[in-house]
Tab-separated table of C-alpha atoms in Angstrom:
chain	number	residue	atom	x	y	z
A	21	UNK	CA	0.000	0.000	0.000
A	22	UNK	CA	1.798	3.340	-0.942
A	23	UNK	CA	1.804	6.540	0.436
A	24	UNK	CA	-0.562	8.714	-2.133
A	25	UNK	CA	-3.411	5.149	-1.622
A	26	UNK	CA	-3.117	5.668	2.350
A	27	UNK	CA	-3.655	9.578	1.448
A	28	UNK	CA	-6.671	8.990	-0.527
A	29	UNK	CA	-7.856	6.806	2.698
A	30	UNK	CA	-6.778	9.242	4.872
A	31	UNK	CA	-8.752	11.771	2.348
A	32	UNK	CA	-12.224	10.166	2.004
A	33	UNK	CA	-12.169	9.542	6.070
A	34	UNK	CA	-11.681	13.465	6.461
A	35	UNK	CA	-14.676	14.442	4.117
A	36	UNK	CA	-17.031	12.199	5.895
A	37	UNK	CA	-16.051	13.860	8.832
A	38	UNK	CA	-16.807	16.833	7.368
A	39	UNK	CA	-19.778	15.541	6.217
A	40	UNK	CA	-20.409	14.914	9.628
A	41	UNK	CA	-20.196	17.559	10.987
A	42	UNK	CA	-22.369	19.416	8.424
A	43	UNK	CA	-25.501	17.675	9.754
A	44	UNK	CA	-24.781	18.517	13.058
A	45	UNK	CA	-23.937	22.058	11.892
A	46	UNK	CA	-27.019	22.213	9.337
A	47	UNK	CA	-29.254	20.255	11.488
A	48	UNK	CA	-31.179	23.203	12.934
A	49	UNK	CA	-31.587	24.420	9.316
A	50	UNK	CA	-34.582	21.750	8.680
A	51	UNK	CA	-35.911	21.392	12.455
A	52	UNK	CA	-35.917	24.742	14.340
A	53	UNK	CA	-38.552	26.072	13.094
A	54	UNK	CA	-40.948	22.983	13.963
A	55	UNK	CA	-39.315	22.502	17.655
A	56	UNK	CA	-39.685	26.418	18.317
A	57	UNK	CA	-43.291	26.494	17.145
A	58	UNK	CA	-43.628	23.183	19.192
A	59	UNK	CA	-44.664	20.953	16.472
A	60	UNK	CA	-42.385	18.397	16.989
A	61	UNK	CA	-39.993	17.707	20.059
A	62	UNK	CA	-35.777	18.229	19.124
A	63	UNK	CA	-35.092	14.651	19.368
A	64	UNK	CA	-38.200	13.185	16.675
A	65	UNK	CA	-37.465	16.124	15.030
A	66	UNK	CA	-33.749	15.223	14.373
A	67	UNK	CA	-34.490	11.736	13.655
A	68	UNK	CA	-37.097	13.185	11.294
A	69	UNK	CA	-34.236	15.203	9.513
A	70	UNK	CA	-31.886	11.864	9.789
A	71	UNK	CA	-33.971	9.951	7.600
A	72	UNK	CA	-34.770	12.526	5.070
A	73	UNK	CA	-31.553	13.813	4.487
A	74	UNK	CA	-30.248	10.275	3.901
A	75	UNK	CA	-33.283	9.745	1.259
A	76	UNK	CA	-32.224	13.013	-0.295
A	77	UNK	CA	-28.863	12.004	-0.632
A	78	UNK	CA	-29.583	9.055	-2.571
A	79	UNK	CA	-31.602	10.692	-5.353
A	80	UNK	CA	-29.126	12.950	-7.190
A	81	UNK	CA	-25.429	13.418	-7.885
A	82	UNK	CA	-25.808	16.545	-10.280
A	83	UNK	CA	-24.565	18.984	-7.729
A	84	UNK	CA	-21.631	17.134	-6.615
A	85	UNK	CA	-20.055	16.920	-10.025
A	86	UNK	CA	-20.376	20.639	-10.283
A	87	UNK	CA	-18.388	20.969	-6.822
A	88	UNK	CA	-16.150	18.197	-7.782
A	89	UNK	CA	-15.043	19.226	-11.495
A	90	UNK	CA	-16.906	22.916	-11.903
A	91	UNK	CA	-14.825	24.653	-8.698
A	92	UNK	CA	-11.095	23.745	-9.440
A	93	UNK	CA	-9.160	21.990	-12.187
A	94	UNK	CA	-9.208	18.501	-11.464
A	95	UNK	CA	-5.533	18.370	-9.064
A	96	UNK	CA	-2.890	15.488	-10.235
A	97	UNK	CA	-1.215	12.993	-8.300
A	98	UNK	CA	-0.113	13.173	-4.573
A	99	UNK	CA	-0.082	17.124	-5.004
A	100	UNK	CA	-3.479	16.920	-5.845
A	101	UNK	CA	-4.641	15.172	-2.952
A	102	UNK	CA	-2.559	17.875	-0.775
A	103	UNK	CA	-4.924	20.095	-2.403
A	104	UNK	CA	-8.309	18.204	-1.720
A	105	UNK	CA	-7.208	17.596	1.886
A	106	UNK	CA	-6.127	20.994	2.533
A	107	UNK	CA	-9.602	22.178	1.357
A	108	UNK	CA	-11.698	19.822	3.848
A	109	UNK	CA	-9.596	21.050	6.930
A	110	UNK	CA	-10.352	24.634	6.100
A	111	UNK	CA	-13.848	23.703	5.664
A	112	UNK	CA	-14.071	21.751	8.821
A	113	UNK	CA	-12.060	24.398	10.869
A	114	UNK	CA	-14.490	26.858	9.946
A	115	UNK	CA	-17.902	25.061	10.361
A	116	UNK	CA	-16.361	24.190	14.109
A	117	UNK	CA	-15.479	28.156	14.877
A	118	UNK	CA	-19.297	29.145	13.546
A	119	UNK	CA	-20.522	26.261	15.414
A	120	UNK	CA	-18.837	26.719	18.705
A	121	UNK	CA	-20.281	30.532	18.560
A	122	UNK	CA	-23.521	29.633	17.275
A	123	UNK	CA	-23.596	31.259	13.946
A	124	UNK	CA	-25.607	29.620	11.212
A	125	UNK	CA	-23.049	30.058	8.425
A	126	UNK	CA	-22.367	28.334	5.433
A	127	UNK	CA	-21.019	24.311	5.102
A	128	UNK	CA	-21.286	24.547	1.160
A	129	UNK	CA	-19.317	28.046	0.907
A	130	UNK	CA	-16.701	27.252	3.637
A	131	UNK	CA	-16.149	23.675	1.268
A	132	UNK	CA	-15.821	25.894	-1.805
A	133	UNK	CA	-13.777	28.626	0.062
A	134	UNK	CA	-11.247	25.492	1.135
A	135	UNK	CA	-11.544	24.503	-2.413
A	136	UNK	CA	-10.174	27.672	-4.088
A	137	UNK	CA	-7.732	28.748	-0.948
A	138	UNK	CA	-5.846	25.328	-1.214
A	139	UNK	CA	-5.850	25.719	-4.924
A	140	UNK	CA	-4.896	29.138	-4.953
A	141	UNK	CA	-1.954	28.265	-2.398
A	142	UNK	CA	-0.673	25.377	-4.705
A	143	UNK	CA	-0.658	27.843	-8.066
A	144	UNK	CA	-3.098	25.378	-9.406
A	145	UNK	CA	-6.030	26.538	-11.518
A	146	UNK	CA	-9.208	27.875	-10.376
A	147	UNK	CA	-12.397	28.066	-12.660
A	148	UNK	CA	-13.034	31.164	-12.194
A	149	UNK	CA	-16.205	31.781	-14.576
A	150	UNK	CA	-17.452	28.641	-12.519
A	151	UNK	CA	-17.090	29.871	-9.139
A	152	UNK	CA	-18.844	33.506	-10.377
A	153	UNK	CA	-21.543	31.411	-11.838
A	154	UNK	CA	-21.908	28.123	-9.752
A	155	UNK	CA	-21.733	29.778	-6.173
A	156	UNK	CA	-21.513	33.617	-6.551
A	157	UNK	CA	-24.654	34.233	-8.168
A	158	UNK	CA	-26.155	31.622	-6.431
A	159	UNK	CA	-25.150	33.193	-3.653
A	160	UNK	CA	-26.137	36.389	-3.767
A	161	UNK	CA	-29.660	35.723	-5.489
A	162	UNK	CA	-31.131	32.717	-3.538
A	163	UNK	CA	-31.290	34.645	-0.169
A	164	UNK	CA	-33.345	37.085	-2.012
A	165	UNK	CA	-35.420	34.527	-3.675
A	166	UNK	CA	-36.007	33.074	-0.207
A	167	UNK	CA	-36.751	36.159	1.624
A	168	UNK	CA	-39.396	37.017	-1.047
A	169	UNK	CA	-40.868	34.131	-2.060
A	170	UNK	CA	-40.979	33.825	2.071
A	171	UNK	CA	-42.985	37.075	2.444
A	172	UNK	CA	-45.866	36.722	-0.474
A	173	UNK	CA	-46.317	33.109	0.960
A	174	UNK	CA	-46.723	34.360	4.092
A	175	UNK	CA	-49.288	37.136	2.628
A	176	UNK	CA	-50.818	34.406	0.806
A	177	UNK	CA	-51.799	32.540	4.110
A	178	UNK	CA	-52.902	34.768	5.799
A	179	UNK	CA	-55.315	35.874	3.377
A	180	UNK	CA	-56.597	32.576	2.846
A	181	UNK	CA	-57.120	32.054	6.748
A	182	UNK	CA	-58.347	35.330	7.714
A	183	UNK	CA	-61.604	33.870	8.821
A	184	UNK	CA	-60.548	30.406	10.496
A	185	UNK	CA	-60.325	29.650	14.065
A	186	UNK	CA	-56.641	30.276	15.611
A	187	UNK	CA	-56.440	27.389	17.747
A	188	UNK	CA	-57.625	25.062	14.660
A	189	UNK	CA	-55.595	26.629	11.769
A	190	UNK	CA	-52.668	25.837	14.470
A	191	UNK	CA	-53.532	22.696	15.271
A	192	UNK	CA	-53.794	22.117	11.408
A	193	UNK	CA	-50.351	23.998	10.902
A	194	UNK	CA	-48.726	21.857	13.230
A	195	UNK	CA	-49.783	18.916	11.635
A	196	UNK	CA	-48.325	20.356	8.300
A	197	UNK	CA	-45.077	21.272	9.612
A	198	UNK	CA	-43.932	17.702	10.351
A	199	UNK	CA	-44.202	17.588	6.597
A	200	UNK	CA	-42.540	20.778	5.653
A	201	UNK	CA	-39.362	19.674	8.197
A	202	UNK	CA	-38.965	16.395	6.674
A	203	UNK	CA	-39.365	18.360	2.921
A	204	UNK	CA	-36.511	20.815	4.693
A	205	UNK	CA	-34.508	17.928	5.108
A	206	UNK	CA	-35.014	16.457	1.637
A	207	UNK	CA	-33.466	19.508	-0.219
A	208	UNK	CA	-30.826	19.761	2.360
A	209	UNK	CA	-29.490	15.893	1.772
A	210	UNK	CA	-29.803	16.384	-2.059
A	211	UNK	CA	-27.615	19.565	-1.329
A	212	UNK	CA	-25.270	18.933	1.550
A	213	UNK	CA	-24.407	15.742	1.061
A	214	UNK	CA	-23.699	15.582	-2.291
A	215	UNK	CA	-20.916	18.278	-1.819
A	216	UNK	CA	-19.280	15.599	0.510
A	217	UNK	CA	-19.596	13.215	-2.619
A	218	UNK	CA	-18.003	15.379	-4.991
A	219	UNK	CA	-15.078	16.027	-3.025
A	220	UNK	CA	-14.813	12.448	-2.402
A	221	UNK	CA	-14.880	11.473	-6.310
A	222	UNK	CA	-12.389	14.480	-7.231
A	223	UNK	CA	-10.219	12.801	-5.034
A	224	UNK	CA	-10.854	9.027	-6.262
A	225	UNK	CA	-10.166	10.817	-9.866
A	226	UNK	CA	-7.032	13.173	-8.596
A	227	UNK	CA	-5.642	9.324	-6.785
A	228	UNK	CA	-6.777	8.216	-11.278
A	229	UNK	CA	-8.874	5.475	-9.124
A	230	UNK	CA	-11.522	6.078	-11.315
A	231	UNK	CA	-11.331	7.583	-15.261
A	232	UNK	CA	-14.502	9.429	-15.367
A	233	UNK	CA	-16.130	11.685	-13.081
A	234	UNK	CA	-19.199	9.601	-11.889
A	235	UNK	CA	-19.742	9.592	-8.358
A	236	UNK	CA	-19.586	6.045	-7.320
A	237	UNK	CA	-22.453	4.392	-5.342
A	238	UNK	CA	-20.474	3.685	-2.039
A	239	UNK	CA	-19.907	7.366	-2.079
A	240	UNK	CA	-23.333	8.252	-2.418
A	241	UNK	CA	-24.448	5.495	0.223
A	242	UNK	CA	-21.022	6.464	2.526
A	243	UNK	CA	-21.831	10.205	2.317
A	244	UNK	CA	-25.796	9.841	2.818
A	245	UNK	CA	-24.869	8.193	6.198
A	246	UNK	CA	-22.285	10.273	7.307
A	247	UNK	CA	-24.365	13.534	6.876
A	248	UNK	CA	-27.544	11.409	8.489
A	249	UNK	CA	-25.557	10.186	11.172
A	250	UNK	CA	-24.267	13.810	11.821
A	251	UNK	CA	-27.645	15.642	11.733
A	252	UNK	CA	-28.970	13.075	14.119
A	253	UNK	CA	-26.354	13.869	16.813
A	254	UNK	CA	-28.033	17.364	16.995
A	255	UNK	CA	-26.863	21.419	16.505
A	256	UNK	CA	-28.857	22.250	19.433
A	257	UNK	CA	-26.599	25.623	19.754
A	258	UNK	CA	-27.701	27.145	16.100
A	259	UNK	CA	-31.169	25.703	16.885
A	260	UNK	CA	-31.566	28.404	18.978
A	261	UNK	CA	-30.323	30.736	16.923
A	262	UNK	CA	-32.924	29.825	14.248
A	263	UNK	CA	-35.750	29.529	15.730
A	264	UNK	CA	-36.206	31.741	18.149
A	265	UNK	CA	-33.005	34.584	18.284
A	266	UNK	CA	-34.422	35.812	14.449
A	267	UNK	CA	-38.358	36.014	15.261
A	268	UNK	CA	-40.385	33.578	17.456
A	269	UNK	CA	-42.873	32.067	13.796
A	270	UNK	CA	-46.388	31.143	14.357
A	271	UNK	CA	-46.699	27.621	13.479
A	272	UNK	CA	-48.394	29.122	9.754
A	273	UNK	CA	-45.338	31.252	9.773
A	274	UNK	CA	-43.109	27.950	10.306
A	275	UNK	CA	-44.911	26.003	7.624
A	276	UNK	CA	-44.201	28.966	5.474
A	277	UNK	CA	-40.717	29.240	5.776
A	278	UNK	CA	-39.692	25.792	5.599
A	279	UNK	CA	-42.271	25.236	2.422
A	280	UNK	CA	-40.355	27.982	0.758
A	281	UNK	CA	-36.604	27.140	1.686
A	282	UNK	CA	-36.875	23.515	0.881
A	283	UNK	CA	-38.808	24.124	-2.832
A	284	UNK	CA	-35.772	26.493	-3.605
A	285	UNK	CA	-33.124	23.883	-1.919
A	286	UNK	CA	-35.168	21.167	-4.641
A	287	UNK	CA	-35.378	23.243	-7.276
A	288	UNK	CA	-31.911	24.470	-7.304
A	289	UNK	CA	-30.652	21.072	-6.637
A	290	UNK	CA	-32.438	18.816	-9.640
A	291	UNK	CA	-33.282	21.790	-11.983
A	292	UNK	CA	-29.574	24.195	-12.045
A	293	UNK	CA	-27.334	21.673	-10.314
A	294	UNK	CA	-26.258	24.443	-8.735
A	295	UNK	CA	-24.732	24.343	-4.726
A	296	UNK	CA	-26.777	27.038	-2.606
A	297	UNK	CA	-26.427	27.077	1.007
A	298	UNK	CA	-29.110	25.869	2.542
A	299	UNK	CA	-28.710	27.911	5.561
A	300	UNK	CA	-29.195	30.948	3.513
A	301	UNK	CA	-32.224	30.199	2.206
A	302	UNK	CA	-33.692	29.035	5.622
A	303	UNK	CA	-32.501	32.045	7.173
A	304	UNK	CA	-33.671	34.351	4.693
A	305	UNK	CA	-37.294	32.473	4.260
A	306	UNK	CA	-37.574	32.908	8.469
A	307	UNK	CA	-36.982	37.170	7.754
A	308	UNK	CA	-39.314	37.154	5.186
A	309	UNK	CA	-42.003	35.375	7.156
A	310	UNK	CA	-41.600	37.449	9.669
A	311	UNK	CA	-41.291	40.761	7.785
A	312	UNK	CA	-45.265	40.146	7.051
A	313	UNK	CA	-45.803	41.484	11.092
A	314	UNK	CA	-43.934	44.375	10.764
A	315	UNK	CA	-40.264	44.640	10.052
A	316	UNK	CA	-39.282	45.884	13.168
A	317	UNK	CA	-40.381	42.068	14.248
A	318	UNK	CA	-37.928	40.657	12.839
A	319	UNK	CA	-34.291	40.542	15.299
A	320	UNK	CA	-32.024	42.634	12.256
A	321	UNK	CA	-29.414	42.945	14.811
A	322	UNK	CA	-28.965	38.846	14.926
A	323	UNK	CA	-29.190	38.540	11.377
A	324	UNK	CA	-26.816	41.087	10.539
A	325	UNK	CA	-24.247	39.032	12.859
A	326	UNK	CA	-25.167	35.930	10.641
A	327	UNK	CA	-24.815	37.924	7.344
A	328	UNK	CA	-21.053	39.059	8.556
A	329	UNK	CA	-20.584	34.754	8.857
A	330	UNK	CA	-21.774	34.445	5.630
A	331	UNK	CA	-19.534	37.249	4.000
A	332	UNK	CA	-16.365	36.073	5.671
A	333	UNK	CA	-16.805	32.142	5.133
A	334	UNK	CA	-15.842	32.004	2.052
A	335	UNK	CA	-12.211	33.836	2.880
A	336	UNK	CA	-11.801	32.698	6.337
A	337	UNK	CA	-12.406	29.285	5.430
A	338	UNK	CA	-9.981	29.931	2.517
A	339	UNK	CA	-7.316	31.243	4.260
A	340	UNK	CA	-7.749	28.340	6.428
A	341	UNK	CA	-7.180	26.042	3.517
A	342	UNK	CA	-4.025	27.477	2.460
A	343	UNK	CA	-2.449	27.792	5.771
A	344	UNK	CA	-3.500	23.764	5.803
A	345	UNK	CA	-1.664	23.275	2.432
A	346	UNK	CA	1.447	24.775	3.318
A	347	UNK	CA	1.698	22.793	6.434
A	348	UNK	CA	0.569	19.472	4.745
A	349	UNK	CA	3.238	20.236	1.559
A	350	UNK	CA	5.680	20.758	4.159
A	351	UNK	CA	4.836	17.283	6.074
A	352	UNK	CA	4.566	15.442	3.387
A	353	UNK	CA	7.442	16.776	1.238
């Protein structure tokens, strides 16, 4: 067994921690809103999010092979896997940081961030046009999406409920939201944990294990277990965060968010391949909910502290990465 075969081990062991610990870390993305409104307790709510992230994993691969071959060049050789490795500690180190304080930032941007910052410290080639395209944009127009599409959903409920008894259209809201969560989850396993995937596969084809990039389907079940595993053991800290330090929802207001953040977290998934972060759109769904009180309801001081996470992850996470390549280059050289 050489060295560059126990590095591609040592590789695929490190992304399914990091897979890892993106459920834990994303967790609260698919179940705060349900435990805060009291729809479902944390722990049948997490097991609730396990299984549905794991079936979302298992129906698509498009989005991987955009983080796996759209991001970077494909890396060569035992270089290469410097690269890949250098990328999931950056990515890891930063979900850990924005854990530890709470801060619901972004697992997909701090992979990409490691992605380009390891590259970027190894002189190897960045796709640049794919990066402005694939995760930029993205970026910049799915929190919008989500806060508006949010708000006129919101609008549209309450219109159609005007009339109806409060304690019923609860009751019946409730009911709903066990539905919405496990949708949440859905969109966040055909997301999430097909990032894991393509990193995995980018390294199998950096290692030239495999000649084509098609994700193998022990990745796919290996990476749909890791991130179910991970999102069972909980996030309990950005839970709070979610659902209660933004705006305390009305269960309607719940079912409204989480409708609206998982149909973009589909729809960008199996329609534009594209990788969003999912704790964008959740976010940004929860202000625009809320914005339908009055937007004074809605905790702007909170999310501006989120907004800072998600403006730095991509750089911090980044710088991360390279520091991690230099010191891996230097071990293993």
């Amino acid at each position: 067994m050489d060295a560059a075969f126990i590095g591609l081990i040592v590789i695929v062991l490190v992304a399914l921690a990091f897979d890892y610990t993106n459920g834990f870390h994303d967790a609260a993305n698919a179940i705060a809103v349900a435990v805060s409104t009291k729809a479902l307790t944390p722990r049948v709510a997490l097991a609730l999010a396990a299984v549905m992230n794991l079936v979302g994993a298992l129906l698509s691969t498009e989005v991987a092979k955009t983080v796996g071959a759209g991001i970077i060049e494909p890396p060569e050789g035992t270089d290469g896997l410097v690269i890949v490795f250098a990328a999931l500690i950056g990515a890891i180190t930063w979900n850990l940081i924005t854990w530890w304080f709470g801060l619901p930032s972004s697992s997909s941007h701090a992979l990409i961030g490691g992605l380009v910052g390891a590259a970027l410290a190894a002189s190897w080639g960045v796709q640049w046009m794919g990066v402005l395209d694939k995760v930029i944009i993205p970026m910049v127009l799915s929190p919008l999406v989500g806060f508006g599409l949010g708000y006129l959903f919101m609008l549209a409920i309450l219109w159609t409920f005007r009339n109806a008894n409060v304690s019923k259209a609860n009751r019946g809201f409730r009911t709903a939201q066990i539905f919405s969560s496990g949708t949440m989850a859905l969109g966040h396993g055909m997301q999430d944990a097909q990032k894991t995937m393509g990193i995995i596969t980018l390294a199998l084809f950096t290692a030239g294990e495999i000649d084509t990039f098609d994700v193998p389907f022990w990745v796919v079940l290996a990476a749909a277990a890791a991130i179910s595993a991970g999102t069972y053991a909980g996030g309990f800290r950005i839970m709070r965060t979610m659902g209660r330090r933004i705006i305390q929802l009305t269960p309607a207001g719940g079912f409204a968010a989480q409708t609206v953040a998982s149909s973009v977290m589909v729809t960008t998934a199996t329609v534009f391949a594209v990788p969003v972060s999912t704790t964008h759109i959740t976010t940004t769904s929860i202000m625009g909910v809320g914005s339908t009180r009055r937007f004074s309801a809605v905790r702007w001081g909170v999310a501006g502290n989120i907004v800072v996470a998600w403006i730095v992850t991509l750089p911090a996470a980044g710088g991360v990465a390279a520091v991690a390549y230099f010191l891996t280059d230097l071990a293993v050289g």
